[in-house]
Amino acid sequence: MIFYCGIGIACAAVVQSFMTVVFCPAQGITTGCGTIFSYHCGGGNYSKIRQVFLGVFLLCGAYIGLLQAAVQVFPQMFTGLFLRDSGLNQQASASIRMYTLVLLGVAVQYALVDGLTAMGKVRYAFPLSVFGNLYVWPAFFAAEGAGSFVRILCGKHL
């Protein structure tokens, strides 16, 4: 049991480490544009707000989409940054590929939630943030093969 749990924990740690690489810059993009949203909202310049949202979404979406595609094609390149054991690297590669299937939705969620928050529209941002978490993660767990990922994380499957 300790060997299986060790594999599950190692895979989860690799996935979490990779997600930090994805989420921190993406959140930096969306949060960093908050002052632009606030400025144009205060000035009532709603066409500029739409432009900024589109730009933020495209930049964040391109960044996340590129990483998502790269992970799907070259998962062992990314897991190899954290692991040296080839068997564990292969297992973590399967985990990271599965986990990153829902990443592109994060670009939309970050852009919307951070933009609305910057404009003082928290009453709209909060439900969107909660909805994103309620919608995206169950969709992930319903995906084919997600059950094996859960078993990996629980240490019950190699």
PDB file of N, CA, C and O in Angstrom, residues 4 11 24 47 54-55 64 72 84 126 131:
ATOM      1  N   TYR A   4       2.038   2.022  -3.584  1.00  0.00           N
ATOM      2  CA  TYR A   4       0.988   2.590  -4.431  1.00  0.00           C
ATOM      3  C   TYR A   4       0.674   4.024  -4.041  1.00  0.00           C
ATOM      4  O   TYR A   4       0.496   4.896  -4.879  1.00  0.00           O
ATOM      5  N   CYS A  11       2.571  11.459  -8.450  1.00  0.00           N
ATOM      6  CA  CYS A  11       1.844  11.928  -9.637  1.00  0.00           C
ATOM      7  C   CYS A  11       1.067  13.200  -9.334  1.00  0.00           C
ATOM      8  O   CYS A  11       1.078  14.144 -10.119  1.00  0.00           O
ATOM      9  N   CYS A  24      -0.071  30.539 -12.446  1.00  0.00           N
ATOM     10  CA  CYS A  24       0.525  31.789 -11.968  1.00  0.00           C
ATOM     11  C   CYS A  24       0.680  32.832 -13.072  1.00  0.00           C
ATOM     12  O   CYS A  24       0.224  33.967 -12.910  1.00  0.00           O
ATOM     13  N   SER A  47     -16.821  50.145 -24.708  1.00  0.00           N
ATOM     14  CA  SER A  47     -16.225  49.520 -25.893  1.00  0.00           C
ATOM     15  C   SER A  47     -14.763  49.145 -25.617  1.00  0.00           C
ATOM     16  O   SER A  47     -14.275  48.121 -26.083  1.00  0.00           O
ATOM     17  N   LEU A  54     -11.335  41.036 -24.563  1.00  0.00           N
ATOM     18  CA  LEU A  54     -10.946  40.194 -25.695  1.00  0.00           C
ATOM     19  C   LEU A  54      -9.432  39.988 -25.726  1.00  0.00           C
ATOM     20  O   LEU A  54      -8.947  38.877 -25.921  1.00  0.00           O
ATOM     21  N   GLY A  55      -8.687  41.072 -25.507  1.00  0.00           N
ATOM     22  CA  GLY A  55      -7.225  40.967 -25.497  1.00  0.00           C
ATOM     23  C   GLY A  55      -6.711  40.066 -24.386  1.00  0.00           C
ATOM     24  O   GLY A  55      -5.832  39.233 -24.596  1.00  0.00           O
ATOM     25  N   ILE A  64      -2.415  29.427 -22.254  1.00  0.00           N
ATOM     26  CA  ILE A  64      -2.927  28.175 -21.697  1.00  0.00           C
ATOM     27  C   ILE A  64      -3.133  27.131 -22.794  1.00  0.00           C
ATOM     28  O   ILE A  64      -2.799  25.961 -22.622  1.00  0.00           O
ATOM     29  N   GLN A  72      -0.366  17.599 -24.164  1.00  0.00           N
ATOM     30  CA  GLN A  72      -1.021  16.467 -24.815  1.00  0.00           C
ATOM     31  C   GLN A  72      -0.066  15.747 -25.768  1.00  0.00           C
ATOM     32  O   GLN A  72      -0.125  14.532 -25.907  1.00  0.00           O
ATOM     33  N   ARG A  84      12.763  11.642 -12.334  1.00  0.00           N
ATOM     34  CA  ARG A  84      13.854  10.953 -13.034  1.00  0.00           C
ATOM     35  C   ARG A  84      13.501   9.491 -13.321  1.00  0.00           C
ATOM     36  O   ARG A  84      14.014   8.908 -14.248  1.00  0.00           O
ATOM     37  N   PHE A 126     -18.253  36.499  -8.390  1.00  0.00           N
ATOM     38  CA  PHE A 126     -18.262  35.376  -7.457  1.00  0.00           C
ATOM     39  C   PHE A 126     -19.051  34.180  -7.986  1.00  0.00           C
ATOM     40  O   PHE A 126     -18.531  33.067  -7.998  1.00  0.00           O
ATOM     41  N   PHE A 131     -19.338  28.873 -10.338  1.00  0.00           N
ATOM     42  CA  PHE A 131     -19.874  28.092 -11.450  1.00  0.00           C
ATOM     43  C   PHE A 131     -18.755  27.396 -12.207  1.00  0.00           C
ATOM     44  O   PHE A 131     -18.871  26.236 -12.577  1.00  0.00           O
TER      45      PHE A 131
END
